[in-house]
Amino acid sequence: MITMQEGLIIIGGAEDKKGDKKILNDVCQHIDKESQLLVIATVATEKPIEVGNEYSGIFHNMGIKNVGVLDVENREDALKIENVELIEKASLIFFTGGDQLRITSILGGTPLYTSIKRKYTEGCVFVGTSAGASVMSDTMIVKGMDDESPRKCTLKMAPGLGLINGVIIDQHFAQRGRVGRLLVGVAENPQVLGIGIDEDTSIIVNKENVFRVLGSGAVYIIDGSNISDTNVSEQYQDNILSIFDVKMHVLKTGDKYDLNTKRPIV
């Protein structure tokens, strides 16, 4: 059954590709397998042929008849009319992992970028895994320390695609110990929610800005709107971050969260 009201699927990376494939099966429920086109965007990876072939094989085996690969390795490719036409025909666009800064630096300001933004407003379903997940927000984490205590100003951020606003998304979350860097991101931008997504775990966001969790791991919501005190500044950047009255929610598969009210749905 196609769920058209859910337009954004954000995966924490390393989704199951050989077992039950629950997340990828859910992705396939958002498209008519017989008639609609699923496009795999390999912009983030430096191995586009390998990654494109892998996902094409997976989706074909899951019954998707029409699968295309958007092979964009540089800004010249983002100007080609055939690539714009491929996006215009798509009903679902799947951004693979790799380096999220490659996506925005290659696509930004091009006709292909304009087409992607318009397609989302018109109801095209967008999916992103790993780097493809981070790039979905209007501000994204580019670089930060894994498995370390949070420090005052050690996070590199950049504009993302802006398909979802008011959040910062981090992926491979528990597996790479990224709670510290997401706390820094929220301390620097307390008006936005930090969303950390474990591997083989996803959030599926509907048009009302409510998401449900699907997968084998957890999703972590860090809400800094009620922070009472923090030592964030550009001075003494390597000092340990101090942050008071930050709120965290942990969600498992089946749980829901309202991004408008910043509350889980019980």
Coordinates of C-alpha atoms in Angstrom, one line a residue:
M1 CA 0.0 0.0 0.0
I2 CA 1.5 3.3 -1.1
T3 CA 1.7 5.8 1.8
M4 CA 1.8 9.2 0.0
Q5 CA 1.4 11.2 3.2
E6 CA 4.9 10.2 4.2
G7 CA 7.4 12.1 2.1
L8 CA 10.7 11.8 3.9
I9 CA 12.6 8.7 5.1
I10 CA 15.8 9.3 7.0
I11 CA 18.0 6.2 7.8
G12 CA 20.9 6.1 10.2
G13 CA 23.0 4.1 7.8
A14 CA 24.0 0.4 7.5
E15 CA 20.4 -0.6 6.9
D16 CA 19.8 -4.4 6.6
K17 CA 20.3 -5.4 3.0
K18 CA 20.3 -9.2 3.3
G19 CA 17.9 -10.2 6.0
D20 CA 14.3 -9.0 6.5
K21 CA 15.2 -5.6 5.0
K22 CA 12.5 -4.0 7.0
I23 CA 13.5 -0.4 6.3
L24 CA 14.1 -1.0 2.5
N25 CA 10.8 -2.9 2.4
D26 CA 9.1 0.2 3.9
V27 CA 10.8 2.4 1.3
C28 CA 9.2 0.2 -1.4
Q29 CA 5.8 0.8 0.1
H30 CA 6.0 4.5 -0.9
I31 CA 6.1 3.8 -4.7
D32 CA 4.0 1.9 -7.3
K33 CA 6.4 -1.0 -8.0
E34 CA 5.0 -1.5 -11.5
S35 CA 4.8 2.0 -13.0
Q36 CA 6.8 4.6 -11.0
L37 CA 10.5 5.4 -11.1
L38 CA 12.9 5.0 -8.2
V39 CA 16.1 7.0 -8.7
I40 CA 19.3 6.2 -6.7
A41 CA 21.4 9.3 -6.2
T42 CA 25.0 8.3 -5.7
V43 CA 26.4 11.9 -5.4
A44 CA 27.8 11.4 -1.9
T45 CA 30.0 8.4 -2.7
E46 CA 33.3 8.1 -4.4
K47 CA 32.3 4.7 -5.7
P48 CA 29.1 5.6 -7.6
I49 CA 29.1 2.6 -10.0
E50 CA 29.6 0.0 -7.2
V51 CA 27.0 1.6 -4.9
G52 CA 24.5 2.3 -7.7
N53 CA 24.7 -1.3 -8.9
E54 CA 24.3 -2.6 -5.3
Y55 CA 21.1 -0.7 -4.6
S56 CA 19.7 -1.2 -8.1
G57 CA 20.0 -5.0 -7.6
I58 CA 18.4 -4.8 -4.2
F59 CA 15.4 -2.7 -5.4
H60 CA 14.9 -4.8 -8.5
N61 CA 14.9 -8.0 -6.4
M62 CA 12.3 -6.3 -4.2
G63 CA 10.0 -5.9 -7.1
I64 CA 10.6 -2.3 -8.3
K65 CA 10.4 -2.4 -12.1
N66 CA 11.8 1.0 -12.9
V67 CA 15.1 1.9 -11.2
G68 CA 17.4 4.6 -12.4
V69 CA 20.8 5.9 -11.1
L70 CA 21.6 9.6 -10.9
D71 CA 25.4 9.5 -11.6
V72 CA 26.6 13.0 -10.7
E73 CA 30.3 13.1 -9.8
N74 CA 31.0 16.9 -10.4
R75 CA 29.2 20.2 -11.0
E76 CA 29.3 19.7 -14.7
D77 CA 27.2 16.6 -14.4
A78 CA 24.7 18.6 -12.3
L79 CA 24.2 20.9 -15.4
K80 CA 23.3 18.0 -17.8
I81 CA 19.7 18.1 -19.0
E82 CA 19.5 14.3 -19.0
N83 CA 20.1 14.3 -15.2
V84 CA 17.5 17.0 -14.6
E85 CA 15.0 15.0 -16.7
L86 CA 15.8 11.8 -14.7
I87 CA 14.9 13.7 -11.5
E88 CA 11.7 15.1 -13.1
K89 CA 10.5 11.6 -13.9
A90 CA 11.2 10.2 -10.4
S91 CA 8.5 9.4 -7.8
L92 CA 11.1 8.4 -5.1
I93 CA 14.7 9.6 -4.8
F94 CA 17.2 7.6 -2.7
F95 CA 20.4 9.4 -1.5
T96 CA 23.1 6.9 -0.6
G97 CA 25.9 7.3 2.0
G98 CA 29.3 8.8 1.5
D99 CA 30.3 12.4 2.2
Q100 CA 27.4 14.8 2.8
L101 CA 29.4 17.8 1.8
R102 CA 29.9 16.4 -1.7
I103 CA 26.1 16.5 -2.1
T104 CA 25.6 20.1 -1.3
S105 CA 28.9 21.4 -2.9
I106 CA 28.2 19.6 -6.2
L107 CA 24.4 20.2 -6.4
G108 CA 24.1 23.7 -4.8
G109 CA 22.9 26.4 -7.1
T110 CA 22.5 24.1 -10.2
P111 CA 19.4 23.3 -12.2
L112 CA 19.5 19.8 -10.7
Y113 CA 19.3 21.3 -7.2
T114 CA 16.3 23.5 -8.2
S115 CA 14.6 20.4 -9.6
I116 CA 15.2 18.4 -6.5
K117 CA 13.7 21.1 -4.3
R118 CA 10.7 21.5 -6.5
K119 CA 10.1 17.7 -6.7
Y120 CA 9.9 17.5 -2.9
T121 CA 7.3 20.3 -2.7
E122 CA 5.3 18.4 -5.4
G123 CA 5.2 15.2 -3.3
C124 CA 8.2 13.2 -4.5
V125 CA 9.4 10.9 -1.7
F126 CA 13.0 11.4 -0.6
V127 CA 15.1 8.8 1.2
G128 CA 18.5 9.3 2.6
T129 CA 20.9 6.9 4.4
S130 CA 24.1 7.8 6.3
A131 CA 25.5 10.9 4.6
G132 CA 22.2 11.0 2.7
A133 CA 20.4 11.4 6.0
S134 CA 22.5 14.2 7.4
V135 CA 22.0 16.3 4.2
M136 CA 18.2 16.3 4.5
S137 CA 18.1 19.1 7.1
D138 CA 18.6 22.8 6.5
T139 CA 21.8 22.7 8.7
M140 CA 23.9 19.6 8.7
I141 CA 26.9 18.2 10.7
V142 CA 29.9 17.9 8.4
K143 CA 32.6 16.9 10.9
G144 CA 33.0 16.4 14.7
M145 CA 34.7 14.2 17.2
D146 CA 33.3 10.6 17.7
D147 CA 33.5 8.8 21.1
E148 CA 34.6 11.9 23.0
S149 CA 33.3 14.3 25.6
P150 CA 31.6 17.3 24.0
R151 CA 33.9 20.3 23.6
K152 CA 32.9 23.9 23.2
C153 CA 33.5 24.7 19.6
T154 CA 34.8 21.6 17.7
L155 CA 31.9 21.0 15.3
K156 CA 31.9 21.8 11.6
M157 CA 28.5 22.5 10.2
A158 CA 27.2 23.6 6.8
P159 CA 23.9 24.2 5.0
G160 CA 22.0 21.0 3.9
L161 CA 19.3 20.4 1.3
G162 CA 16.7 21.9 3.6
L163 CA 14.0 19.2 3.0
I164 CA 13.3 19.2 6.7
N165 CA 13.7 22.4 8.9
G166 CA 14.5 23.0 12.5
V167 CA 16.5 19.8 13.1
I168 CA 20.1 18.6 13.0
I169 CA 20.4 15.0 12.0
D170 CA 23.3 12.7 13.0
Q171 CA 23.7 9.1 11.8
H172 CA 25.5 5.9 12.9
F173 CA 24.7 7.4 16.3
A174 CA 25.3 4.9 19.1
Q175 CA 27.7 2.8 17.0
R176 CA 30.1 5.7 16.6
G177 CA 29.5 7.4 20.0
R178 CA 28.1 10.6 18.5
V179 CA 26.1 11.9 21.5
G180 CA 28.8 14.4 22.4
R181 CA 28.9 16.1 19.0
L182 CA 25.2 16.3 18.7
L183 CA 25.0 18.0 22.1
V184 CA 27.5 20.5 20.8
G185 CA 25.3 21.1 17.8
V186 CA 22.3 21.7 19.9
A187 CA 24.2 23.9 22.4
E188 CA 25.3 26.1 19.4
N189 CA 21.8 26.0 17.9
P190 CA 19.3 25.6 20.8
Q191 CA 16.4 26.6 18.6
V192 CA 16.7 23.3 16.7
L193 CA 16.2 19.7 17.7
G194 CA 19.1 17.2 17.5
I195 CA 18.1 13.9 16.1
G196 CA 20.5 11.0 16.4
I197 CA 19.6 7.8 14.4
D198 CA 21.2 4.4 15.0
E199 CA 22.3 2.1 12.2
D200 CA 19.5 0.0 10.7
T201 CA 17.0 2.5 12.1
S202 CA 15.0 5.2 10.4
I203 CA 12.4 7.9 10.9
I204 CA 9.6 8.3 8.4
V205 CA 8.3 11.9 8.4
N206 CA 4.8 12.7 7.2
K207 CA 3.3 15.9 5.8
E208 CA 2.1 16.9 9.3
N209 CA 5.7 16.9 10.6
V210 CA 5.1 13.7 12.7
F211 CA 7.6 10.9 12.4
R212 CA 7.5 7.2 13.3
V213 CA 10.5 5.1 14.1
L214 CA 11.3 1.9 12.2
G215 CA 14.3 -0.4 12.7
S216 CA 16.4 -2.4 15.1
G217 CA 18.0 0.5 17.0
A218 CA 17.0 3.7 18.7
V219 CA 16.4 7.4 17.8
Y220 CA 17.6 10.0 20.2
I221 CA 16.0 13.5 20.4
I222 CA 18.0 16.3 22.1
D223 CA 15.9 19.3 22.9
G224 CA 17.8 22.4 23.9
S225 CA 14.9 24.9 24.0
N226 CA 15.0 25.1 27.8
I227 CA 18.8 25.3 28.2
S228 CA 19.4 27.5 31.3
D229 CA 23.1 27.9 31.0
T230 CA 26.0 26.9 28.7
N231 CA 29.6 27.9 28.2
V232 CA 29.5 27.8 24.3
S233 CA 31.8 30.4 22.7
E234 CA 34.7 30.6 20.3
Q235 CA 37.2 31.2 23.1
Y236 CA 39.1 28.2 24.5
Q237 CA 37.4 25.9 21.9
D238 CA 38.9 22.7 23.3
N239 CA 37.4 23.1 26.7
I240 CA 34.7 20.7 27.8
L241 CA 31.2 21.9 27.0
S242 CA 29.0 22.8 30.0
I243 CA 25.2 22.6 29.3
F244 CA 22.3 22.7 31.8
D245 CA 18.7 21.6 31.5
V246 CA 18.9 19.9 28.1
K247 CA 16.1 17.3 27.5
M248 CA 16.5 13.9 25.8
H249 CA 14.0 11.4 24.5
V250 CA 14.9 7.9 23.3
L251 CA 12.5 6.3 20.9
K252 CA 12.3 2.7 19.6
T253 CA 10.6 1.2 16.6
G254 CA 6.9 2.0 16.5
D255 CA 7.3 5.2 18.6
K256 CA 6.1 8.5 17.2
Y257 CA 7.3 12.1 17.7
D258 CA 5.6 15.4 16.8
L259 CA 8.2 17.9 15.5
N260 CA 5.7 20.7 15.9
T261 CA 5.1 20.3 19.6
K262 CA 8.5 18.8 20.3
R263 CA 6.8 15.9 22.2
P264 CA 6.6 12.1 21.8
I265 CA 3.2 10.8 21.0
V266 CA 2.2 8.2 23.6

